[in-house]
């Protein structure tokens, strides 16, 4: 009986140490995905946000999360929406090397139908602007209960 308990304890210890090692390797591989660059750098978790199908007048706020993967401060000098219905916000202060921040975007969900809009960032990373995308579909309001949809004559 003691041998069975000992074997079970050793097996359990071996499984947990293997899981811990694989978690350590996962953390290392995540950090290596964004190598340090000479100068400022910017790497986004996602460059496209899909709102999916959302209700008319729903919350249109979303965030693009990013990290400065360079060795110098990142400066975002401008963020411009592709139309007046897409309003971005961005950090005004420099983002230190290794630090993270967000680009906020608010889409006007009063407009019914499918949409694809962009936010163009001007930074000190490159002369070429960085373009982020939002997309989705705003659904029309459902008819009120007890009413019937209008029919065409």
XYZ file of C-alpha atoms in Angstrom, residues 75-80 120-124 126 128-130:
15
model
C 5.363 59.148 -29.465
C 1.925 59.148 -31.084
C 1.433 62.581 -32.611
C -2.006 62.015 -34.172
C -4.886 59.551 -34.481
C -7.454 60.242 -37.205
C -4.748 56.154 -38.876
C -1.893 56.729 -36.409
C 1.045 59.037 -36.950
C 4.010 57.958 -34.764
C 7.762 58.257 -34.485
C 7.974 55.096 -39.170
C 4.331 55.316 -42.929
C 1.171 55.755 -40.813
C -0.200 52.727 -38.939
